[in-house]
Amino acid sequence: MAIALITGASSGIGLATAVTLARGGHKVIATMRNLDGAGELQKIVSAEKLPVTVAALNVDDDASVNSAVGKALSENGSIDVLVNNAGIGGGGSVEEVPLERFREVMETNFFGALRCIKAVIPGMRERRHGCIVNITSVAGRAALAPQAAYAASKWAFEALSECLAQEMKAFNVRVAIIEPGVIATPIFGKGRPVPKDSPYPHARRQTALFTASLTKPTSPYVVGEQIRQIVEGDSWQFRYPVGPDAVPFLKWRASKTDEEMVNLGGQSDEEYKIMVKREFGLDVVL
C-alpha cells in the first residue's frame, strides 16, 4: 500500500486517479484548491468506503503547499507517491492573451508543481523510496497555435521532469511523465471565449478540432489506470503517452518538418478542414 498525494483532485484526471488508486488499496490524500468542489469525489468515497482523505491545497501558494504536505507527513509518516495533476488551460494567440494570463498559467502548471515537488523530495531522498508522476500533455512535445501559454508551461514542466528524473535516480526515486491526448475533462469547458473581432483563425479551429475529438470521449479513468500501474510497478520508463490519440498525434508531429508545421498555421479554413480529415479522420465544423 502506498500513501499518495494528488493535486487537482476535485474533477477530471485528478479525481479519476484518486479513485483508481484508492480502489487499488492505496491510501490517498486528494487535494484541491477549493474544498467546495469535493462533492463528486466524496460521494464516490462514501459509497465505496475508499481510503481517501480530502485536503485543501493551492499549488500557487507556498504556505498552502507547505501546510498540506506537512500535515500529510505528520499524519502518515511519509508520502510515497506525488501526482502533480493540478493545471489550467491557456489558449489564445500570443498577441491577444494578456501577459498576466501567461504568468497565471506558468504559476499553476509549472511553479505549482515545482512547489509540491520541492516539498516532498527531501523525505523521498532520505528514505531512498518514492514515485513522482507529473501530468504534462502531448502539448508538452508538440506546440500548436493558439496554445502558446499552455504549451510553454508544459514544455517547461517536461524539462523540469527530465532533470528531476536524472537527479532522483541516484536516490532510487522514480519520476514519470504522463502525456495525455484529448481526455474528456472539465478543462475543455473552462476556455476563455475567442474575441469576436480576432484576426486569428486558430482558436476557433482548435475548438472545432476538440469538439470533433470529444464526440468519442476518452475517460480520465484511462489515465488513472496508467498511473496505478506505474505506482504498483517498478519500471523506470519515463514517458507515458496516454489515450487513443496520444501516440498517433506524437508520431504525426514527428513526421512533419518544423517548416511544414509553420505552414499549417497559414492554411485557409477549407484547407484546414481537408487536412484534419486526411490526417486525423475527423470532420470539423467551422
PDB file of C-alpha atoms in Angstrom:
ATOM      1  CA  MET A   1       0.000   0.000   0.000  1.00  0.00           C
ATOM      2  CA  ALA A   2       1.333   3.414  -0.992  1.00  0.00           C
ATOM      3  CA  ILE A   3       0.460   6.775   0.502  1.00  0.00           C
ATOM      4  CA  ALA A   4      -0.288   9.045  -2.441  1.00  0.00           C
ATOM      5  CA  LEU A   5      -0.862  12.794  -2.535  1.00  0.00           C
ATOM      6  CA  ILE A   6      -2.690  14.046  -5.614  1.00  0.00           C
ATOM      7  CA  THR A   7      -3.184  17.678  -6.609  1.00  0.00           C
ATOM      8  CA  GLY A   8      -6.204  18.985  -8.510  1.00  0.00           C
ATOM      9  CA  ALA A   9      -8.338  16.035  -7.410  1.00  0.00           C
ATOM     10  CA  SER A  10     -11.773  17.676  -7.494  1.00  0.00           C
ATOM     11  CA  SER A  11     -12.505  16.564 -11.059  1.00  0.00           C
ATOM     12  CA  GLY A  12     -11.142  15.040 -14.252  1.00  0.00           C
ATOM     13  CA  ILE A  13      -7.842  13.184 -14.185  1.00  0.00           C
ATOM     14  CA  GLY A  14      -7.150  14.041 -10.538  1.00  0.00           C
ATOM     15  CA  LEU A  15     -10.457  12.637  -9.337  1.00  0.00           C
ATOM     16  CA  ALA A  16     -10.134   9.534 -11.521  1.00  0.00           C
ATOM     17  CA  THR A  17      -6.602   8.918 -10.243  1.00  0.00           C
ATOM     18  CA  ALA A  18      -7.652   9.319  -6.609  1.00  0.00           C
ATOM     19  CA  VAL A  19     -10.497   6.833  -7.038  1.00  0.00           C
ATOM     20  CA  THR A  20      -8.407   4.358  -9.047  1.00  0.00           C
ATOM     21  CA  LEU A  21      -5.528   4.317  -6.562  1.00  0.00           C
ATOM     22  CA  ALA A  22      -7.910   4.029  -3.612  1.00  0.00           C
ATOM     23  CA  ARG A  23      -9.754   1.158  -5.277  1.00  0.00           C
ATOM     24  CA  GLY A  24      -6.351  -0.497  -5.591  1.00  0.00           C
ATOM     25  CA  GLY A  25      -5.917  -0.340  -1.824  1.00  0.00           C
ATOM     26  CA  HIS A  26      -3.660   2.698  -1.641  1.00  0.00           C
ATOM     27  CA  LYS A  27      -4.182   5.487   0.871  1.00  0.00           C
ATOM     28  CA  VAL A  28      -4.934   8.723  -0.985  1.00  0.00           C
ATOM     29  CA  ILE A  29      -4.687  12.347   0.085  1.00  0.00           C
ATOM     30  CA  ALA A  30      -6.841  14.060  -2.544  1.00  0.00           C
ATOM     31  CA  THR A  31      -6.077  17.769  -2.582  1.00  0.00           C
ATOM     32  CA  MET A  32      -7.740  20.680  -4.292  1.00  0.00           C
ATOM     33  CA  ARG A  33      -7.778  24.460  -4.204  1.00  0.00           C
ATOM     34  CA  ASN A  34     -11.387  24.724  -3.003  1.00  0.00           C
ATOM     35  CA  LEU A  35     -12.979  22.026  -0.866  1.00  0.00           C
ATOM     36  CA  ASP A  36     -16.412  23.105  -2.122  1.00  0.00           C
ATOM     37  CA  GLY A  37     -15.533  21.184  -5.287  1.00  0.00           C
ATOM     38  CA  ALA A  38     -15.084  17.873  -3.477  1.00  0.00           C
ATOM     39  CA  GLY A  39     -18.722  16.779  -3.722  1.00  0.00           C
ATOM     40  CA  GLU A  40     -18.397  14.257  -6.558  1.00  0.00           C
ATOM     41  CA  LEU A  41     -15.277  12.673  -5.087  1.00  0.00           C
ATOM     42  CA  GLN A  42     -16.715  12.471  -1.588  1.00  0.00           C
ATOM     43  CA  LYS A  43     -19.852  10.822  -2.937  1.00  0.00           C
ATOM     44  CA  ILE A  44     -17.784   8.037  -4.537  1.00  0.00           C
ATOM     45  CA  VAL A  45     -15.556   7.698  -1.483  1.00  0.00           C
ATOM     46  CA  SER A  46     -18.548   7.414   0.834  1.00  0.00           C
ATOM     47  CA  ALA A  47     -20.411   4.927  -1.359  1.00  0.00           C
ATOM     48  CA  GLU A  48     -17.383   2.652  -1.781  1.00  0.00           C
ATOM     49  CA  LYS A  49     -15.744   3.323   1.616  1.00  0.00           C
ATOM     50  CA  LEU A  50     -12.460   4.195  -0.052  1.00  0.00           C
ATOM     51  CA  PRO A  51      -9.298   5.172   1.871  1.00  0.00           C
ATOM     52  CA  VAL A  52      -9.319   8.796   0.696  1.00  0.00           C
ATOM     53  CA  THR A  53      -8.727  11.944   2.749  1.00  0.00           C
ATOM     54  CA  VAL A  54      -9.699  15.249   1.155  1.00  0.00           C
ATOM     55  CA  ALA A  55      -7.479  18.253   1.902  1.00  0.00           C
ATOM     56  CA  ALA A  56      -7.150  21.862   0.782  1.00  0.00           C
ATOM     57  CA  LEU A  57      -4.032  22.682  -1.213  1.00  0.00           C
ATOM     58  CA  ASN A  58      -3.496  25.649  -3.526  1.00  0.00           C
ATOM     59  CA  VAL A  59      -0.431  24.897  -5.637  1.00  0.00           C
ATOM     60  CA  ASP A  60       0.005  28.626  -6.327  1.00  0.00           C
ATOM     61  CA  ASP A  61       0.661  29.368  -2.658  1.00  0.00           C
ATOM     62  CA  ASP A  62       3.841  28.440  -0.751  1.00  0.00           C
ATOM     63  CA  ALA A  63       2.153  28.388   2.656  1.00  0.00           C
ATOM     64  CA  SER A  64      -0.737  26.244   1.420  1.00  0.00           C
ATOM     65  CA  VAL A  65       1.594  23.656  -0.118  1.00  0.00           C
ATOM     66  CA  ASN A  66       3.870  23.518   2.928  1.00  0.00           C
ATOM     67  CA  SER A  67       0.911  23.248   5.292  1.00  0.00           C
ATOM     68  CA  ALA A  68      -0.854  20.486   3.360  1.00  0.00           C
ATOM     69  CA  VAL A  69       2.302  18.436   2.794  1.00  0.00           C
ATOM     70  CA  GLY A  70       3.421  18.962   6.380  1.00  0.00           C
ATOM     71  CA  LYS A  71       0.076  17.748   7.708  1.00  0.00           C
ATOM     72  CA  ALA A  72       0.120  14.729   5.392  1.00  0.00           C
ATOM     73  CA  LEU A  73       3.606  13.818   6.586  1.00  0.00           C
ATOM     74  CA  SER A  74       2.750  14.231  10.261  1.00  0.00           C
ATOM     75  CA  GLU A  75      -0.396  12.100   9.939  1.00  0.00           C
ATOM     76  CA  ASN A  76       1.056   9.367   7.727  1.00  0.00           C
ATOM     77  CA  GLY A  77       4.788   9.372   8.392  1.00  0.00           C
ATOM     78  CA  SER A  78       5.669   9.602   4.714  1.00  0.00           C
ATOM     79  CA  ILE A  79       4.408  10.371   1.224  1.00  0.00           C
ATOM     80  CA  ASP A  80       5.292   7.577  -1.183  1.00  0.00           C
ATOM     81  CA  VAL A  81       3.676   8.997  -4.318  1.00  0.00           C
ATOM     82  CA  LEU A  82       3.129  12.529  -5.564  1.00  0.00           C
ATOM     83  CA  VAL A  83       0.833  13.019  -8.553  1.00  0.00           C
ATOM     84  CA  ASN A  84       1.170  16.553  -9.925  1.00  0.00           C
ATOM     85  CA  ASN A  85      -2.101  16.952 -11.747  1.00  0.00           C
ATOM     86  CA  ALA A  86      -3.353  20.463 -10.898  1.00  0.00           C
ATOM     87  CA  GLY A  87      -3.355  22.619 -14.006  1.00  0.00           C
ATOM     88  CA  ILE A  88      -5.203  25.231 -16.002  1.00  0.00           C
ATOM     89  CA  GLY A  89      -5.673  25.833 -19.709  1.00  0.00           C
ATOM     90  CA  GLY A  90      -4.182  28.698 -21.635  1.00  0.00           C
ATOM     91  CA  GLY A  91      -5.448  29.121 -25.168  1.00  0.00           C
ATOM     92  CA  GLY A  92      -5.329  32.205 -27.363  1.00  0.00           C
ATOM     93  CA  SER A  93      -2.955  33.979 -29.696  1.00  0.00           C
ATOM     94  CA  VAL A  94       0.252  35.470 -28.322  1.00  0.00           C
ATOM     95  CA  GLU A  95      -0.954  38.950 -29.261  1.00  0.00           C
ATOM     96  CA  GLU A  96      -4.380  38.655 -27.653  1.00  0.00           C
ATOM     97  CA  VAL A  97      -3.606  36.787 -24.419  1.00  0.00           C
ATOM     98  CA  PRO A  98      -2.618  39.250 -21.662  1.00  0.00           C
ATOM     99  CA  LEU A  99       0.847  38.858 -20.196  1.00  0.00           C
ATOM    100  CA  GLU A 100      -0.761  38.302 -16.807  1.00  0.00           C
ATOM    101  CA  ARG A 101      -2.547  35.233 -18.169  1.00  0.00           C
ATOM    102  CA  PHE A 102       0.778  33.794 -19.325  1.00  0.00           C
ATOM    103  CA  ARG A 103       2.029  34.274 -15.765  1.00  0.00           C
ATOM    104  CA  GLU A 104      -1.074  32.627 -14.276  1.00  0.00           C
ATOM    105  CA  VAL A 105      -0.689  29.550 -16.465  1.00  0.00           C
ATOM    106  CA  MET A 106       3.012  29.213 -15.713  1.00  0.00           C
ATOM    107  CA  GLU A 107       2.393  29.789 -11.997  1.00  0.00           C
ATOM    108  CA  THR A 108      -0.015  26.875 -11.740  1.00  0.00           C
ATOM    109  CA  ASN A 109       1.234  24.443 -14.370  1.00  0.00           C
ATOM    110  CA  PHE A 110       4.962  24.858 -13.728  1.00  0.00           C
ATOM    111  CA  PHE A 111       5.730  26.607 -10.451  1.00  0.00           C
ATOM    112  CA  GLY A 112       2.765  24.976  -8.700  1.00  0.00           C
ATOM    113  CA  ALA A 113       4.081  21.519  -9.498  1.00  0.00           C
ATOM    114  CA  LEU A 114       7.614  22.602  -8.581  1.00  0.00           C
ATOM    115  CA  ARG A 115       6.400  23.739  -5.138  1.00  0.00           C
ATOM    116  CA  CYS A 116       4.892  20.334  -4.481  1.00  0.00           C
ATOM    117  CA  ILE A 117       7.977  18.520  -5.742  1.00  0.00           C
ATOM    118  CA  LYS A 118      10.306  20.515  -3.515  1.00  0.00           C
ATOM    119  CA  ALA A 119       8.043  19.829  -0.532  1.00  0.00           C
ATOM    120  CA  VAL A 120       8.142  16.025  -0.889  1.00  0.00           C
ATOM    121  CA  ILE A 121      11.548  15.130  -2.308  1.00  0.00           C
ATOM    122  CA  PRO A 122      13.619  15.612   0.879  1.00  0.00           C
ATOM    123  CA  GLY A 123      11.694  12.783   2.546  1.00  0.00           C
ATOM    124  CA  MET A 124      11.788  10.597  -0.559  1.00  0.00           C
ATOM    125  CA  ARG A 125      15.519  11.177  -0.962  1.00  0.00           C
ATOM    126  CA  GLU A 126      16.264  10.362   2.678  1.00  0.00           C
ATOM    127  CA  ARG A 127      14.197   7.170   2.580  1.00  0.00           C
ATOM    128  CA  ARG A 128      15.506   6.289  -0.896  1.00  0.00           C
ATOM    129  CA  HIS A 129      11.955   5.491  -1.867  1.00  0.00           C
ATOM    130  CA  GLY A 130       9.217   7.274  -3.774  1.00  0.00           C
ATOM    131  CA  CYS A 131       7.494   7.943  -7.070  1.00  0.00           C
ATOM    132  CA  ILE A 132       6.641  11.290  -8.647  1.00  0.00           C
ATOM    133  CA  VAL A 133       4.139  11.297 -11.502  1.00  0.00           C
ATOM    134  CA  ASN A 134       3.852  14.545 -13.441  1.00  0.00           C
ATOM    135  CA  ILE A 135       0.855  15.129 -15.709  1.00  0.00           C
ATOM    136  CA  THR A 136       2.036  17.076 -18.736  1.00  0.00           C
ATOM    137  CA  SER A 137       0.358  16.718 -22.154  1.00  0.00           C
ATOM    138  CA  VAL A 138       1.050  15.856 -25.761  1.00  0.00           C
ATOM    139  CA  ALA A 139       1.216  19.674 -25.941  1.00  0.00           C
ATOM    140  CA  GLY A 140       4.406  19.304 -23.918  1.00  0.00           C
ATOM    141  CA  ARG A 141       6.077  17.919 -27.031  1.00  0.00           C
ATOM    142  CA  ALA A 142       4.084  19.491 -29.859  1.00  0.00           C
ATOM    143  CA  ALA A 143       3.226  23.175 -29.804  1.00  0.00           C
ATOM    144  CA  LEU A 144       0.178  24.105 -31.847  1.00  0.00           C
ATOM    145  CA  ALA A 145      -1.332  27.558 -32.195  1.00  0.00           C
ATOM    146  CA  PRO A 146      -3.097  29.012 -30.309  1.00  0.00           C
ATOM    147  CA  GLN A 147      -1.742  27.234 -27.217  1.00  0.00           C
ATOM    148  CA  ALA A 148       1.390  29.280 -26.552  1.00  0.00           C
ATOM    149  CA  ALA A 149       0.772  29.832 -22.827  1.00  0.00           C
ATOM    150  CA  TYR A 150      -0.327  26.255 -22.150  1.00  0.00           C
ATOM    151  CA  ALA A 151       2.288  24.568 -24.343  1.00  0.00           C
ATOM    152  CA  ALA A 152       5.079  26.725 -22.915  1.00  0.00           C
ATOM    153  CA  SER A 153       4.128  25.688 -19.384  1.00  0.00           C
ATOM    154  CA  LYS A 154       4.029  22.015 -20.335  1.00  0.00           C
ATOM    155  CA  TRP A 155       7.311  22.146 -22.255  1.00  0.00           C
ATOM    156  CA  ALA A 156       8.909  23.737 -19.190  1.00  0.00           C
ATOM    157  CA  PHE A 157       7.351  21.076 -16.957  1.00  0.00           C
ATOM    158  CA  GLU A 158       8.727  18.313 -19.172  1.00  0.00           C
ATOM    159  CA  ALA A 159      12.226  19.803 -18.996  1.00  0.00           C
ATOM    160  CA  LEU A 160      11.987  20.071 -15.211  1.00  0.00           C
ATOM    161  CA  SER A 161      10.784  16.480 -15.002  1.00  0.00           C
ATOM    162  CA  GLU A 162      13.624  15.180 -17.151  1.00  0.00           C
ATOM    163  CA  CYS A 163      16.246  16.886 -14.995  1.00  0.00           C
ATOM    164  CA  LEU A 164      14.491  15.760 -11.810  1.00  0.00           C
ATOM    165  CA  ALA A 165      14.405  12.145 -13.003  1.00  0.00           C
ATOM    166  CA  GLN A 166      18.166  12.193 -13.514  1.00  0.00           C
ATOM    167  CA  GLU A 167      18.775  13.721 -10.089  1.00  0.00           C
ATOM    168  CA  MET A 168      16.469  11.371  -8.187  1.00  0.00           C
ATOM    169  CA  LYS A 169      17.753   8.198  -9.866  1.00  0.00           C
ATOM    170  CA  ALA A 170      20.745   8.356  -7.522  1.00  0.00           C
ATOM    171  CA  PHE A 171      18.306   8.048  -4.601  1.00  0.00           C
ATOM    172  CA  ASN A 172      16.051   5.310  -6.030  1.00  0.00           C
ATOM    173  CA  VAL A 173      13.129   7.722  -6.552  1.00  0.00           C
ATOM    174  CA  ARG A 174      11.228   7.228  -9.796  1.00  0.00           C
ATOM    175  CA  VAL A 175       9.919  10.145 -11.882  1.00  0.00           C
ATOM    176  CA  ALA A 176       7.433   9.588 -14.700  1.00  0.00           C
ATOM    177  CA  ILE A 177       5.633  11.868 -17.144  1.00  0.00           C
ATOM    178  CA  ILE A 178       2.054  11.232 -18.254  1.00  0.00           C
ATOM    179  CA  GLU A 179       1.289  12.814 -21.645  1.00  0.00           C
ATOM    180  CA  PRO A 180      -2.492  12.644 -22.170  1.00  0.00           C
ATOM    181  CA  GLY A 181      -4.079  13.248 -25.522  1.00  0.00           C
ATOM    182  CA  VAL A 182      -7.626  14.598 -25.680  1.00  0.00           C
ATOM    183  CA  ILE A 183      -9.277  13.356 -22.482  1.00  0.00           C
ATOM    184  CA  ALA A 184     -12.871  14.210 -21.536  1.00  0.00           C
ATOM    185  CA  THR A 185     -12.319  16.526 -18.562  1.00  0.00           C
ATOM    186  CA  PRO A 186     -13.846  19.836 -17.413  1.00  0.00           C
ATOM    187  CA  ILE A 187     -10.800  21.770 -18.676  1.00  0.00           C
ATOM    188  CA  PHE A 188     -12.450  21.961 -22.121  1.00  0.00           C
ATOM    189  CA  GLY A 189     -15.402  23.827 -20.652  1.00  0.00           C
ATOM    190  CA  LYS A 190     -13.230  26.430 -18.959  1.00  0.00           C
ATOM    191  CA  GLY A 191     -11.691  28.053 -22.016  1.00  0.00           C
ATOM    192  CA  ARG A 192     -11.990  31.798 -22.420  1.00  0.00           C
ATOM    193  CA  PRO A 193     -14.192  32.956 -25.301  1.00  0.00           C
ATOM    194  CA  VAL A 194     -12.479  33.861 -28.554  1.00  0.00           C
ATOM    195  CA  PRO A 195     -12.598  37.620 -29.239  1.00  0.00           C
ATOM    196  CA  LYS A 196     -15.280  38.162 -31.869  1.00  0.00           C
ATOM    197  CA  ASP A 197     -13.111  40.559 -33.808  1.00  0.00           C
ATOM    198  CA  SER A 198      -9.970  38.393 -33.631  1.00  0.00           C
ATOM    199  CA  PRO A 199      -7.951  38.359 -36.850  1.00  0.00           C
ATOM    200  CA  TYR A 200      -6.556  34.943 -35.857  1.00  0.00           C
ATOM    201  CA  PRO A 201      -8.407  31.802 -37.056  1.00  0.00           C
ATOM    202  CA  HIS A 202      -6.533  29.336 -34.860  1.00  0.00           C
ATOM    203  CA  ALA A 203      -8.656  29.415 -31.694  1.00  0.00           C
ATOM    204  CA  ARG A 204     -11.938  28.593 -33.411  1.00  0.00           C
ATOM    205  CA  ARG A 205     -10.182  25.874 -35.406  1.00  0.00           C
ATOM    206  CA  GLN A 206      -8.807  24.366 -32.232  1.00  0.00           C
ATOM    207  CA  THR A 207     -12.247  24.482 -30.621  1.00  0.00           C
ATOM    208  CA  ALA A 208     -13.710  22.702 -33.635  1.00  0.00           C
ATOM    209  CA  LEU A 209     -10.952  20.071 -33.508  1.00  0.00           C
ATOM    210  CA  PHE A 210     -11.518  19.369 -29.802  1.00  0.00           C
ATOM    211  CA  THR A 211     -15.278  19.230 -30.366  1.00  0.00           C
ATOM    212  CA  ALA A 212     -14.808  16.633 -33.097  1.00  0.00           C
ATOM    213  CA  SER A 213     -12.350  14.640 -30.968  1.00  0.00           C
ATOM    214  CA  LEU A 214     -14.718  14.572 -27.997  1.00  0.00           C
ATOM    215  CA  THR A 215     -17.576  13.004 -29.966  1.00  0.00           C
ATOM    216  CA  LYS A 216     -15.908   9.733 -28.892  1.00  0.00           C
ATOM    217  CA  PRO A 217     -14.725  10.785 -25.429  1.00  0.00           C
ATOM    218  CA  THR A 218     -11.856   9.100 -23.611  1.00  0.00           C
ATOM    219  CA  SER A 219     -12.487   8.718 -19.889  1.00  0.00           C
ATOM    220  CA  PRO A 220      -9.984  10.210 -17.433  1.00  0.00           C
ATOM    221  CA  TYR A 221     -10.023   6.808 -15.729  1.00  0.00           C
ATOM    222  CA  VAL A 222      -7.790   5.616 -18.585  1.00  0.00           C
ATOM    223  CA  VAL A 223      -5.145   7.970 -17.209  1.00  0.00           C
ATOM    224  CA  GLY A 224      -5.876   6.927 -13.632  1.00  0.00           C
ATOM    225  CA  GLU A 225      -5.316   3.290 -14.544  1.00  0.00           C
ATOM    226  CA  GLN A 226      -1.981   4.066 -16.176  1.00  0.00           C
ATOM    227  CA  ILE A 227      -0.868   5.905 -13.034  1.00  0.00           C
ATOM    228  CA  ARG A 228      -1.940   2.959 -10.870  1.00  0.00           C
ATOM    229  CA  GLN A 229       0.215   0.644 -12.988  1.00  0.00           C
ATOM    230  CA  ILE A 230       3.197   2.968 -12.578  1.00  0.00           C
ATOM    231  CA  VAL A 231       2.710   3.202  -8.814  1.00  0.00           C
ATOM    232  CA  GLU A 232       2.350  -0.546  -8.384  1.00  0.00           C
ATOM    233  CA  GLY A 233       5.155  -1.445 -10.770  1.00  0.00           C
ATOM    234  CA  ASP A 234       8.899  -0.955 -10.691  1.00  0.00           C
ATOM    235  CA  SER A 235       9.527   0.366 -14.194  1.00  0.00           C
ATOM    236  CA  TRP A 236      11.892   3.273 -14.777  1.00  0.00           C
ATOM    237  CA  GLN A 237      10.155   4.199 -18.022  1.00  0.00           C
ATOM    238  CA  PHE A 238       9.987   7.987 -18.167  1.00  0.00           C
ATOM    239  CA  ARG A 239       7.313   8.997 -20.710  1.00  0.00           C
ATOM    240  CA  TYR A 240       3.797   7.580 -20.990  1.00  0.00           C
ATOM    241  CA  PRO A 241       1.577   8.963 -23.785  1.00  0.00           C
ATOM    242  CA  VAL A 242      -1.976   8.082 -22.695  1.00  0.00           C
ATOM    243  CA  GLY A 243      -5.230   7.916 -24.653  1.00  0.00           C
ATOM    244  CA  PRO A 244      -6.012   6.515 -28.097  1.00  0.00           C
ATOM    245  CA  ASP A 245      -4.892   9.663 -29.915  1.00  0.00           C
ATOM    246  CA  ALA A 246      -1.716  10.417 -27.931  1.00  0.00           C
ATOM    247  CA  VAL A 247       0.829   8.207 -29.703  1.00  0.00           C
ATOM    248  CA  PRO A 248      -0.673   8.786 -33.190  1.00  0.00           C
ATOM    249  CA  PHE A 249      -0.548  12.544 -32.607  1.00  0.00           C
ATOM    250  CA  LEU A 250       3.076  12.493 -31.485  1.00  0.00           C
ATOM    251  CA  LYS A 251       4.002  10.325 -34.473  1.00  0.00           C
ATOM    252  CA  TRP A 252       2.165  12.752 -36.741  1.00  0.00           C
ATOM    253  CA  ARG A 253       4.155  15.677 -35.342  1.00  0.00           C
ATOM    254  CA  ALA A 254       7.419  13.743 -35.687  1.00  0.00           C
ATOM    255  CA  SER A 255       6.610  13.128 -39.352  1.00  0.00           C
ATOM    256  CA  LYS A 256       6.417  16.871 -40.063  1.00  0.00           C
ATOM    257  CA  THR A 257       9.284  19.294 -40.506  1.00  0.00           C
ATOM    258  CA  ASP A 258       9.216  22.485 -38.457  1.00  0.00           C
ATOM    259  CA  GLU A 259       8.525  24.407 -41.651  1.00  0.00           C
ATOM    260  CA  GLU A 260       5.563  22.182 -42.503  1.00  0.00           C
ATOM    261  CA  MET A 261       4.121  22.875 -39.049  1.00  0.00           C
ATOM    262  CA  VAL A 262       4.556  26.607 -39.541  1.00  0.00           C
ATOM    263  CA  ASN A 263       2.794  26.374 -42.912  1.00  0.00           C
ATOM    264  CA  LEU A 264      -0.215  24.716 -41.265  1.00  0.00           C
ATOM    265  CA  GLY A 265      -0.844  27.970 -39.430  1.00  0.00           C
ATOM    266  CA  GLY A 266      -1.336  29.793 -42.722  1.00  0.00           C
ATOM    267  CA  GLN A 267      -3.989  27.480 -44.144  1.00  0.00           C
ATOM    268  CA  SER A 268      -7.422  28.668 -45.167  1.00  0.00           C
ATOM    269  CA  ASP A 269     -10.401  27.245 -43.296  1.00  0.00           C
ATOM    270  CA  GLU A 270     -11.164  24.912 -46.193  1.00  0.00           C
ATOM    271  CA  GLU A 271      -7.566  23.693 -46.372  1.00  0.00           C
ATOM    272  CA  TYR A 272      -7.621  23.130 -42.606  1.00  0.00           C
ATOM    273  CA  LYS A 273     -10.805  21.041 -42.792  1.00  0.00           C
ATOM    274  CA  ILE A 274      -9.346  18.898 -45.567  1.00  0.00           C
ATOM    275  CA  MET A 275      -6.084  18.429 -43.651  1.00  0.00           C
ATOM    276  CA  VAL A 276      -7.840  17.361 -40.428  1.00  0.00           C
ATOM    277  CA  LYS A 277      -9.990  14.858 -42.314  1.00  0.00           C
ATOM    278  CA  ARG A 278      -6.987  13.464 -44.182  1.00  0.00           C
ATOM    279  CA  GLU A 279      -4.569  13.322 -41.234  1.00  0.00           C
ATOM    280  CA  PHE A 280      -6.897  12.543 -38.310  1.00  0.00           C
ATOM    281  CA  GLY A 281     -10.110  11.237 -39.845  1.00  0.00           C
ATOM    282  CA  LEU A 282     -12.166  13.944 -38.125  1.00  0.00           C
ATOM    283  CA  ASP A 283     -14.854  16.176 -39.555  1.00  0.00           C
ATOM    284  CA  VAL A 284     -14.528  19.679 -38.137  1.00  0.00           C
ATOM    285  CA  VAL A 285     -17.282  22.288 -38.391  1.00  0.00           C
ATOM    286  CA  LEU A 286     -16.009  25.846 -38.775  1.00  0.00           C
TER     287      LEU A 286
END
